[in-house]
Every structure is written in structure tokens, then in C-alpha cells.
XYZ file of N, CA and C in Angstrom:
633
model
N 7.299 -16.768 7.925
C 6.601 -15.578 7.453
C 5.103 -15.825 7.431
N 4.105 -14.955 8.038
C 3.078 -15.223 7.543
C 2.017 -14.497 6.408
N 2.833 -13.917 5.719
C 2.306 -13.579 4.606
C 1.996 -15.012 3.537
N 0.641 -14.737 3.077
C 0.564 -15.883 2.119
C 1.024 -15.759 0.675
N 1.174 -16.730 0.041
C 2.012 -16.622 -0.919
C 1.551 -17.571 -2.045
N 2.050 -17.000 -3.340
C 1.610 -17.607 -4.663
C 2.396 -17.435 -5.404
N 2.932 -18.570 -6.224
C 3.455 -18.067 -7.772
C 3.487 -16.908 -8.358
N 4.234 -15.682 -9.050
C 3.725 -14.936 -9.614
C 3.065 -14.843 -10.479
N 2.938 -15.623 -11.828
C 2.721 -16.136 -13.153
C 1.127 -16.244 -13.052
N 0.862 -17.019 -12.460
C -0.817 -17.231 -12.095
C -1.701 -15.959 -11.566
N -0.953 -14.958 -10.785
C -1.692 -14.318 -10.609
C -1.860 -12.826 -11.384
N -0.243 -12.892 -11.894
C -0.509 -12.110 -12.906
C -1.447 -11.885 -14.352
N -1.681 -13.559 -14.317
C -2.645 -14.056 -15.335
C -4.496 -13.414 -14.811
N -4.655 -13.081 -13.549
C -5.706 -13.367 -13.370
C -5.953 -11.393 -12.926
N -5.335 -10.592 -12.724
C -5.217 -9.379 -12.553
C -5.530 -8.618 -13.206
N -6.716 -7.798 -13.110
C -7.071 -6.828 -14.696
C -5.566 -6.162 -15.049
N -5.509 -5.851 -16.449
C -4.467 -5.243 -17.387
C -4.081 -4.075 -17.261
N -5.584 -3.455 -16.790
C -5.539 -1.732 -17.119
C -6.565 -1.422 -16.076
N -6.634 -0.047 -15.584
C -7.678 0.690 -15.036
C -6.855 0.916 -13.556
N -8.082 1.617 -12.486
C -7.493 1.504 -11.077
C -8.028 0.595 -10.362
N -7.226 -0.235 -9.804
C -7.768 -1.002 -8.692
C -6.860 -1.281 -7.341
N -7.145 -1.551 -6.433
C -6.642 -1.765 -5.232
C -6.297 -3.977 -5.585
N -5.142 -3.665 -5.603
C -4.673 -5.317 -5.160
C -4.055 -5.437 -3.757
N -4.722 -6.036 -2.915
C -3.762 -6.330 -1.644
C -3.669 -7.806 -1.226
N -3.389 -8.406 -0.340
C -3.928 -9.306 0.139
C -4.781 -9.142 1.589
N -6.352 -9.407 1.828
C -7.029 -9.536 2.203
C -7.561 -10.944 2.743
N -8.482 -10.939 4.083
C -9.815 -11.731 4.430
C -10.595 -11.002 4.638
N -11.497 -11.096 5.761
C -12.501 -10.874 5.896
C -12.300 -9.765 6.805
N -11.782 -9.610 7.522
C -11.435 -8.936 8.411
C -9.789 -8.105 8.598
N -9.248 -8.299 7.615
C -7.624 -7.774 7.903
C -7.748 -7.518 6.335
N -6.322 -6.615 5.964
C -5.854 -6.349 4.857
C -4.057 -6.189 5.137
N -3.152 -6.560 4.932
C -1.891 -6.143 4.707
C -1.520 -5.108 3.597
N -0.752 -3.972 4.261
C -0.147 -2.661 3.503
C 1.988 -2.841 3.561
N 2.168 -2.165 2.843
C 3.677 -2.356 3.261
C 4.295 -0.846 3.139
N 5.455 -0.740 3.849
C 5.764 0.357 3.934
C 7.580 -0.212 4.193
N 8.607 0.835 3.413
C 9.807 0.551 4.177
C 10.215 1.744 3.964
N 11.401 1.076 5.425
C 12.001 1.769 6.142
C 13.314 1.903 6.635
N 14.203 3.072 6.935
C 15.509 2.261 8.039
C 15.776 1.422 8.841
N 16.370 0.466 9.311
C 16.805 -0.315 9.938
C 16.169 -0.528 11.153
N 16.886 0.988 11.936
C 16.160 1.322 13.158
C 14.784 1.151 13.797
N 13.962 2.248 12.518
C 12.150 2.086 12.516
C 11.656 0.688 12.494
N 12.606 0.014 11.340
C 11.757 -1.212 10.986
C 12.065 -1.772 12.844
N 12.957 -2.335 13.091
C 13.579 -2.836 13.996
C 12.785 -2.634 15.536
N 12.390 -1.356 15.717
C 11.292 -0.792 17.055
C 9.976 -0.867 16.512
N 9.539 -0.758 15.292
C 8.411 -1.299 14.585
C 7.764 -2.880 14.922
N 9.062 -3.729 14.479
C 8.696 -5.157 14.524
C 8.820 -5.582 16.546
N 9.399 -5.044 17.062
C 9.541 -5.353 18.302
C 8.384 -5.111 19.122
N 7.960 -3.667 18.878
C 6.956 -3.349 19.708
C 5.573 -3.397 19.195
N 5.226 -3.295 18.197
C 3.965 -3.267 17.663
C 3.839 -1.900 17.031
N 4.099 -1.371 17.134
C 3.809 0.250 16.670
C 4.708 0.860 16.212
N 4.814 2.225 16.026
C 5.548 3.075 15.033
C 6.401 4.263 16.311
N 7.606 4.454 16.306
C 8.383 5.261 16.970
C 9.853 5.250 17.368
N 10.013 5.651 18.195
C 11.709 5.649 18.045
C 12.244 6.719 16.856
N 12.809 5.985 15.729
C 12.869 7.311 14.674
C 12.130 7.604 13.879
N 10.993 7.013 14.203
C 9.935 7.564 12.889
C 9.162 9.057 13.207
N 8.951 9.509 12.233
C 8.426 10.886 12.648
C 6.598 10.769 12.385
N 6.237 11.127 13.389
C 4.455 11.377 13.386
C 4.098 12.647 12.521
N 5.264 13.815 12.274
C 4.676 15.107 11.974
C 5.145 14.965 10.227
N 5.549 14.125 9.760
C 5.345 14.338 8.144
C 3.985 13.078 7.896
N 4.170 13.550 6.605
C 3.293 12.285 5.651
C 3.780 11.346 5.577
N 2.962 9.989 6.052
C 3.403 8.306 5.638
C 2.709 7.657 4.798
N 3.566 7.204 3.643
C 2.346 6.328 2.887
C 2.837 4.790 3.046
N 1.440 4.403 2.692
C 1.005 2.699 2.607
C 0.723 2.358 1.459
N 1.293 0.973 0.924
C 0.852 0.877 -0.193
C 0.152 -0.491 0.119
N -1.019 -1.238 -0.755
C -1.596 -2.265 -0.364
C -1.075 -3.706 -1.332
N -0.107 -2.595 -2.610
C 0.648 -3.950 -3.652
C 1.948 -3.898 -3.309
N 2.083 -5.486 -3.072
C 3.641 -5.744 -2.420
C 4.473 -5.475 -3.991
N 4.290 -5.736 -5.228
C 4.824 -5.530 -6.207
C 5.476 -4.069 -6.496
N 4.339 -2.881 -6.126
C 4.406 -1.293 -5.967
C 5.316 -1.316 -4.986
N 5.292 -1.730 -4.190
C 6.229 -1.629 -2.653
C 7.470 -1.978 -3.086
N 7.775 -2.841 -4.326
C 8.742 -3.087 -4.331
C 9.469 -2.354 -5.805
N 8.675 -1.996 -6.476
C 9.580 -0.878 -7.669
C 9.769 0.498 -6.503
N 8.844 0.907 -5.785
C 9.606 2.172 -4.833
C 10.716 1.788 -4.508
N 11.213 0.974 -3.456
C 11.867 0.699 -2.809
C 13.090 -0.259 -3.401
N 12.868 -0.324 -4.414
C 13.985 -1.217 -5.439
C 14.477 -2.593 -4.718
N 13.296 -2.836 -4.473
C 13.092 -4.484 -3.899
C 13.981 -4.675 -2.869
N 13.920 -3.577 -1.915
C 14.526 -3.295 -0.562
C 15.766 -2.937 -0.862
N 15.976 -1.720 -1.565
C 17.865 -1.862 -2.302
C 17.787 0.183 -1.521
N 17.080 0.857 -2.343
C 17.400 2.714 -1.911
C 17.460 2.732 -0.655
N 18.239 3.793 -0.619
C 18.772 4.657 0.661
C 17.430 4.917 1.698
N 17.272 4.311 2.921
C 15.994 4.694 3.484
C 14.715 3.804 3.732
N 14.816 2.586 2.560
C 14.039 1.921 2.276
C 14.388 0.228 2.155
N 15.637 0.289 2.960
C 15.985 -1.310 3.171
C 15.512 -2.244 3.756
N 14.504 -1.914 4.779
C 13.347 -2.602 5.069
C 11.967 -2.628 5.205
N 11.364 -3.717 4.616
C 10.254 -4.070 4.259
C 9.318 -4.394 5.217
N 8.114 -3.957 5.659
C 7.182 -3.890 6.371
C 6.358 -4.653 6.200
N 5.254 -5.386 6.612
C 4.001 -6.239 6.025
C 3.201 -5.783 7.435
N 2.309 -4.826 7.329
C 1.690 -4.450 8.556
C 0.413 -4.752 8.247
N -0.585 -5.386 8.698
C -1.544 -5.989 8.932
C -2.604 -5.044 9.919
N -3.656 -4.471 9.417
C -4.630 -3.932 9.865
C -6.023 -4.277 9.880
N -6.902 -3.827 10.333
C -8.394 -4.213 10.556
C -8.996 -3.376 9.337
N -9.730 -4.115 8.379
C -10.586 -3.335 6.952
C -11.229 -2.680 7.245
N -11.821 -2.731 8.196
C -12.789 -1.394 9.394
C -11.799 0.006 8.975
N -10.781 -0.084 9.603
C -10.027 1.118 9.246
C -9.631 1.582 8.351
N -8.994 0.287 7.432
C -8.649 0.726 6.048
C -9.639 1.500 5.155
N -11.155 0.669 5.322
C -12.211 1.262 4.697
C -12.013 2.766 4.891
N -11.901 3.492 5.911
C -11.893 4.364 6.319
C -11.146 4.981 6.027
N -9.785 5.212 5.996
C -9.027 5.721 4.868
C -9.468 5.924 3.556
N -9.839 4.996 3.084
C -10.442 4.629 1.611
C -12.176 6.342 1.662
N -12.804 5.693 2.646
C -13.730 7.183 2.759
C -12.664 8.409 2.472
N -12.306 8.789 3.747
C -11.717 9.986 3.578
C -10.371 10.429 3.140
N -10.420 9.613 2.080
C -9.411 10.409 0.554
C -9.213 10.884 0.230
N -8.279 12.086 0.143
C -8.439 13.194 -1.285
C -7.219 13.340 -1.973
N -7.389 12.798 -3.302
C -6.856 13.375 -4.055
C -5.866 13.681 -4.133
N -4.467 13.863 -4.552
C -3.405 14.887 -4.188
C -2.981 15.694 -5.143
N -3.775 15.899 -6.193
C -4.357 17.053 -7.096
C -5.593 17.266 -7.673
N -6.232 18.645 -8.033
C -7.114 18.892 -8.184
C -7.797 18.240 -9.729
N -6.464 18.225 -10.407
C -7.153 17.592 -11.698
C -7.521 15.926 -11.330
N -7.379 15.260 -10.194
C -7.116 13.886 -10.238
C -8.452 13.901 -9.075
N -9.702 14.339 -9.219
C -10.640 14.899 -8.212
C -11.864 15.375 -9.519
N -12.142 15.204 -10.720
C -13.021 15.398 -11.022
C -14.721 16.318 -10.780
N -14.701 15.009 -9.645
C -16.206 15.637 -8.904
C -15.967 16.216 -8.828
N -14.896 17.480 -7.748
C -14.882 18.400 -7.104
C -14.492 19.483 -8.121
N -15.260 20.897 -7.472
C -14.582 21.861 -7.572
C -13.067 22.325 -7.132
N -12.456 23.341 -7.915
C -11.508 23.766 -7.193
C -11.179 23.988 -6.112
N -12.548 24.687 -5.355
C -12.913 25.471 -4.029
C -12.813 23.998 -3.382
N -13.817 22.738 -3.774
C -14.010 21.402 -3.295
C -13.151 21.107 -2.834
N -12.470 20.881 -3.773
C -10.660 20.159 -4.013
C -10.203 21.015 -2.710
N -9.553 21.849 -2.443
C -8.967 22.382 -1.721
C -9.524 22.571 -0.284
N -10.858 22.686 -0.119
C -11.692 22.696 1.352
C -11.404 20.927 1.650
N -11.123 20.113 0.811
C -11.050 18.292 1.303
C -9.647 18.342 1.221
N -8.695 18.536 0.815
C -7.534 18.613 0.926
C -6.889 19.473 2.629
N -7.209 20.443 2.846
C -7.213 21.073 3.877
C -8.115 20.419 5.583
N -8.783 19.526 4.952
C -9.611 19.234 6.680
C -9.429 17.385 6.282
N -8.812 17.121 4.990
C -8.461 15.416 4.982
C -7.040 15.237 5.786
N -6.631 13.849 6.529
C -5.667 13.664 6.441
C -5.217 12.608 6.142
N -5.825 12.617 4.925
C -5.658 11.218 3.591
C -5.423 11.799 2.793
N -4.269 11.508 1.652
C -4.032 11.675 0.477
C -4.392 10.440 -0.417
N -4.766 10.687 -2.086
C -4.931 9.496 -2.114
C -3.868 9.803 -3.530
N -3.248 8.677 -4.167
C -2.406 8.881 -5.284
C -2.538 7.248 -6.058
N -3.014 7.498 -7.991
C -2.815 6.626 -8.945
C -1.447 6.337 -9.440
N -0.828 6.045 -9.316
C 0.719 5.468 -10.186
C 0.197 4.324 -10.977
N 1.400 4.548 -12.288
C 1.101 3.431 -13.198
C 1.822 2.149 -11.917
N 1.422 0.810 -11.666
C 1.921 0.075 -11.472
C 2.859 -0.274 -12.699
N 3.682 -1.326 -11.921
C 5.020 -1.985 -12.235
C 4.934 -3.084 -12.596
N 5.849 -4.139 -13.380
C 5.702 -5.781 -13.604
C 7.007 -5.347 -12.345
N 7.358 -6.983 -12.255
C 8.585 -7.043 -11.046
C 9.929 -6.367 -11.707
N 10.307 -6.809 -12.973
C 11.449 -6.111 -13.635
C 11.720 -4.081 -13.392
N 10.145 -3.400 -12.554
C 10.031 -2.370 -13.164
C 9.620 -1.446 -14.473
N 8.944 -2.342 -15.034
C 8.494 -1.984 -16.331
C 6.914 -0.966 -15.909
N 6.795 -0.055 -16.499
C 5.362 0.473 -15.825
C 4.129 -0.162 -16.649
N 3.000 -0.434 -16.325
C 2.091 -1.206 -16.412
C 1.022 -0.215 -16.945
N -0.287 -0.999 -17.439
C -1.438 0.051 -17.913
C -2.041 0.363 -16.806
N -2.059 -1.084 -16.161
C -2.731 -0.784 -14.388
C -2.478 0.290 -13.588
N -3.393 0.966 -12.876
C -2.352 1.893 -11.637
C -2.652 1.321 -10.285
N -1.920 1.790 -9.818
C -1.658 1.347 -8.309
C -1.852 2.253 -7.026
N -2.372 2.129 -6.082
C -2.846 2.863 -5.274
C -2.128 3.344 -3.955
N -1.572 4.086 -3.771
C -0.765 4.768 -2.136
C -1.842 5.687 -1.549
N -1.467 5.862 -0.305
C -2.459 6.148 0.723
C -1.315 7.112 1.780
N -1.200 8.269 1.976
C -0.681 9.016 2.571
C -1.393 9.490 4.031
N -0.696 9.257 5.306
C -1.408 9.765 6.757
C -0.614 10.609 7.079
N -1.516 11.696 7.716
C -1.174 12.188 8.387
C -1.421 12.776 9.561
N -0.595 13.586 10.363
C -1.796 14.159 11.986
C -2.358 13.187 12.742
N -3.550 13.398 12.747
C -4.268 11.850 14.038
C -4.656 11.076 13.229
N -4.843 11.152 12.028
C -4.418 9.970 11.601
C -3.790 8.650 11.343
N -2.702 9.583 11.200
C -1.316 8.763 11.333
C -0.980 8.440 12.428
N -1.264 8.795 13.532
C -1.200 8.748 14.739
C -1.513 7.115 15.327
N -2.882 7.433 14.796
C -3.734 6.316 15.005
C -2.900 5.260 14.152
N -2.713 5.278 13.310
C -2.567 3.909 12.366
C -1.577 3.346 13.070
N -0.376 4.665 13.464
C 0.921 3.918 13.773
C 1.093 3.372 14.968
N -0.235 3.649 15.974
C 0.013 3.998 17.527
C -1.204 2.598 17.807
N -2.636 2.332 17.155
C -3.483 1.978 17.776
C -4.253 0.625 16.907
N -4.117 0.842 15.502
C -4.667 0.250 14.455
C -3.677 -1.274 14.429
N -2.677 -1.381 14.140
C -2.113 -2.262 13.790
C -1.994 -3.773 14.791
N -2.508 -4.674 13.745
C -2.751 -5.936 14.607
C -1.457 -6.986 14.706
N -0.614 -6.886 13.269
C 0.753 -6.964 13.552
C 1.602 -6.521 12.390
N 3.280 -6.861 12.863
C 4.118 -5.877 12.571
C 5.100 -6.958 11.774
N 5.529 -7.110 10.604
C 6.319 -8.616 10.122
C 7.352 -7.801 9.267
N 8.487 -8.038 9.498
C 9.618 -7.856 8.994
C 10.006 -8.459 7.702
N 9.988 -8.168 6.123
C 9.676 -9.289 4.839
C 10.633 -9.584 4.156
N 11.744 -8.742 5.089
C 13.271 -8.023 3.922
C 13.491 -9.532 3.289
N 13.782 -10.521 4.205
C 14.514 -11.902 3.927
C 13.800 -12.359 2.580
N 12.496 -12.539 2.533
C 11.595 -12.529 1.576
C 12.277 -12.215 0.156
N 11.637 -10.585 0.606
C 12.462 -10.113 -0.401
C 13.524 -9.882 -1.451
N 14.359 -10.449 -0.664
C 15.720 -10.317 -0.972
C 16.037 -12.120 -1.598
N 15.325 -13.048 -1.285
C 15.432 -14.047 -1.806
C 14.720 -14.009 -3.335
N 13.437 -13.540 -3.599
C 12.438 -13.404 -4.829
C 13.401 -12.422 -5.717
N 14.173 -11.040 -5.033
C 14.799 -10.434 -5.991
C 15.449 -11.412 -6.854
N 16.287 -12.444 -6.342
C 17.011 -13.190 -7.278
C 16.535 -13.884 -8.352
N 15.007 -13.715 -8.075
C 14.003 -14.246 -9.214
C 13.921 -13.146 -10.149
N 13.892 -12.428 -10.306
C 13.735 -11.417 -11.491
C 13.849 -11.435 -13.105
N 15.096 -12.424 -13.004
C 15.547 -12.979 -14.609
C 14.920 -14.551 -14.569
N 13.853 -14.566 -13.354
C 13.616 -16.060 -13.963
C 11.987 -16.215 -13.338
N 10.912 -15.158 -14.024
C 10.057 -15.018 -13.455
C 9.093 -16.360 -12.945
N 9.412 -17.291 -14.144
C 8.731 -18.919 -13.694
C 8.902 -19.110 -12.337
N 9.783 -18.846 -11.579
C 10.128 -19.372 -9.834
C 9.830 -18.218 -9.183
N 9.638 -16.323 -9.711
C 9.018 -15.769 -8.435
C 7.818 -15.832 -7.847
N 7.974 -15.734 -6.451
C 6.958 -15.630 -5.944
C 6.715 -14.671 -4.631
N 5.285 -13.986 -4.753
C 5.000 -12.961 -3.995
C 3.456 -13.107 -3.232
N 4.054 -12.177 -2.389
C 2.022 -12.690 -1.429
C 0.868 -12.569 -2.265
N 0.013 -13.197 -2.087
C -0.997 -13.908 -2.742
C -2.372 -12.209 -2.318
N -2.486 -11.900 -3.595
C -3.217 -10.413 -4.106
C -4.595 -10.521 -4.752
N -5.247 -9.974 -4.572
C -6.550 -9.832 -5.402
C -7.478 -8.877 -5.593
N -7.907 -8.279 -6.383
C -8.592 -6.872 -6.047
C -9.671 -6.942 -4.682
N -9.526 -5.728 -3.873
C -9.828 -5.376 -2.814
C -10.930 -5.177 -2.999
N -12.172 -5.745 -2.764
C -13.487 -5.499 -2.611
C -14.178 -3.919 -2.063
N -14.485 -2.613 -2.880
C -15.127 -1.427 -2.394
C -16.392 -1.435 -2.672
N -17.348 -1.536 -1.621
C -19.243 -1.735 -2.343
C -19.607 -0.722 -2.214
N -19.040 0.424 -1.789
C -19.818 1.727 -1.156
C -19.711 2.432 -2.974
N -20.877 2.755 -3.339
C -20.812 3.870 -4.414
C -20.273 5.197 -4.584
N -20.558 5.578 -2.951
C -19.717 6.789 -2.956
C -17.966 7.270 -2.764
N -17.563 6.218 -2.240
C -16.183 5.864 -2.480
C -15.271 5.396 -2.920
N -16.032 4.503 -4.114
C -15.855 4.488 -5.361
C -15.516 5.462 -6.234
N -16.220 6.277 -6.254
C -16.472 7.443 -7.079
C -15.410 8.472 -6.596
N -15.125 8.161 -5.329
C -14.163 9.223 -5.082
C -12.466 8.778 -5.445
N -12.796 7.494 -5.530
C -11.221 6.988 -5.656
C -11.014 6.896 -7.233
N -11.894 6.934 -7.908
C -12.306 6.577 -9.270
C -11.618 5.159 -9.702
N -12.077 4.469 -8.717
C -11.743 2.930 -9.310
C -12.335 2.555 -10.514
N -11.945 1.805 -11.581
C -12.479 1.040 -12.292
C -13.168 -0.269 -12.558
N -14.599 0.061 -12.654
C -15.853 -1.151 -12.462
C -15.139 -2.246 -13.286
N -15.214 -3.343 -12.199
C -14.771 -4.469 -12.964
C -15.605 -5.643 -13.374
């Protein structure tokens, strides 16, 4: 696997408590998101590099950038739909870019904007952006929230078709750490840290919390 990896315990120690922030694992140049899927998708996903076969381009796809979030959705690769685990690896060039053109996926969760705002960026974005309380691994919800990222249109297009540098299959992973759950001293998950945003103005739009 080449996802990197850490103890959980340590890094949970080192993770703000509360507020919004983006945890992924990052360098300098890449960020890993996860996404799961059916069998099939995952399966023409990991083979070819890209997104097709049964995946559909014409709904909404979200990404999440915390493998922990990825894994209370998806019940640590267990629901109907969501038995496999993705680790897709992209260029921060792009991600940033997502991160720009955000909106919101309600008007109360959009501040700056007006109503009229809200709805003229909602209508010409094809980014959604959404806070959830994050999760501990048990599923417990957290003070922290956690960040998903919804594509769509040429957007999505792009991410699934042109962006992606590679495609890693994590289920095995997964499915080994689940057995850690009642014994959090031995889990372990890819190695996370808040995601560096310097731009002020996209900040402000994501309403991260200054750390």
C-alpha cells in the first residue's frame, strides 16, 4: 500500500478538538481523497486510472480528504454501495481549486453571501462544499467537523477523467484496522494533518477555523 501510515493514538493527540479543518494526508505537491464504491467502479477505477464503466459522470461525487470520515460513511467498508475503498491521489493545484470554487450546500452555511449570492454561486459552481461533525473510529461524532467536496459536470469530469495521478484500492487495509476498533492502542490509519489554506479569501469562504 502506499498510503503512509501512523498509529492512531498519536495523532489523535495532536489534531485540533473542535472547529473546521481539512485533515488529509498531503506533500508538497499531492493530497489523497477517498471515495467508495461498488466492486465494479472500484475494480475499472484501480485498473485504468480513471473513473467509468459504472460510474455515472451526470450525478454528484463526493471526496472526502479524512480517511477516518471515509470510514464512519461507509461503515469501514461494510454499506450497501460502499464496499470499496478508494485512496485517489491528486495534484494540490487542483484540489486548491476545488477548495476556490466552493459553495456551500446551504444558504445558512454561506454567511458572506446573500440569498440572491448564495443561489447565483450555487447555480454557476460545480462544487459543493459540506461541514459534518467528524467521527472518532468507534463512530462517535466529534466537536471537529469534517469536510466533503461534491463534483459535478466538467468538473467531475475532469477529476475523474484527467486529474488523478493514482488510483489504490485500501479495502484490505481497511478491513484489517476494523478489527482494531475495541483495541484502539494497535489502530492504525494514514498519517493526516491539517491541510495548509493561505489564501484569505478561501478561507473565508470555507469558514475554516484559524488555528
Amino acid at each position: 500500500m502506499n498510503l503512509r501510515t501512523e498509529p492512531y493514538a498519536p495523532q489523535a493527540a495532536r489534531w485540533p478538538e473542535q472547529g473546521k479543518h481539512i485533515l488529509s494526508q498531503s506533500d508538497a505537491e499531492h493530497i489523497v481523497v477517498y471515495q467508495a464504491y461498488r466492486p465494479e467502479i472500484a475494480k475499472y477505477a484501480v485498473e485504468t486510472g480513471r473513473f467509468g464503466g459504472g460510474f455515472s459522470f451526470t450525478r454528484m461525487s463526493w471526496i472526502k480528504p479524512n480517511f477516518l470520515w471515509m470510514m464512519s460513511r461507509s461503515g469501514w467498508a461494510s454499506k450497501d454501495g460502499q464496499t470499496h475503498v478508494l485512496a485517489l491521489t491528486l495534484p494540490r493545484v487542483h484540489f486548491d481549486s476545488l477548495l476556490r470554487d466552493a459553495v456551500a450546500s446551504s444558504a445558512t452555511a454561506a454567511p458572506h453571501l446573500t440569498a440572491d449570492e448564495w443561489k447565483e454561486a450555487v447555480a454557476t459552481s460545480n462544487v459543493r462544499l459540506q461541514w459534518d461533525p467528524d467521527n472518532a473510529p468507534d463512530g462517535r461524532p466529534l466537536a471537529r467537523r469534517a469536510l466533503q467536496l461534491g463534483l459535478r459536470g466538467e468538473t467531475l469530469r475532469r477529476f475523474g477523467d484527467e486529474w488523478l495521478v493514482s488510483v489504490e484500492d485500501v479495502t484490505a487495509f481497511v478491513h484489517e484496522q476494523r478489527g482494531n476498533l475495541d483495541r484502539l492502542e494497535r489502530l492504525v490509519t494514514p498519517a493526516e494533518d491539517v491541510y495548509p489554506v493561505s489564501d484569505p479569501g478561501t478561507r473565508q469562504r470555507l469558514g475554516l477555523t484559524p488555528e
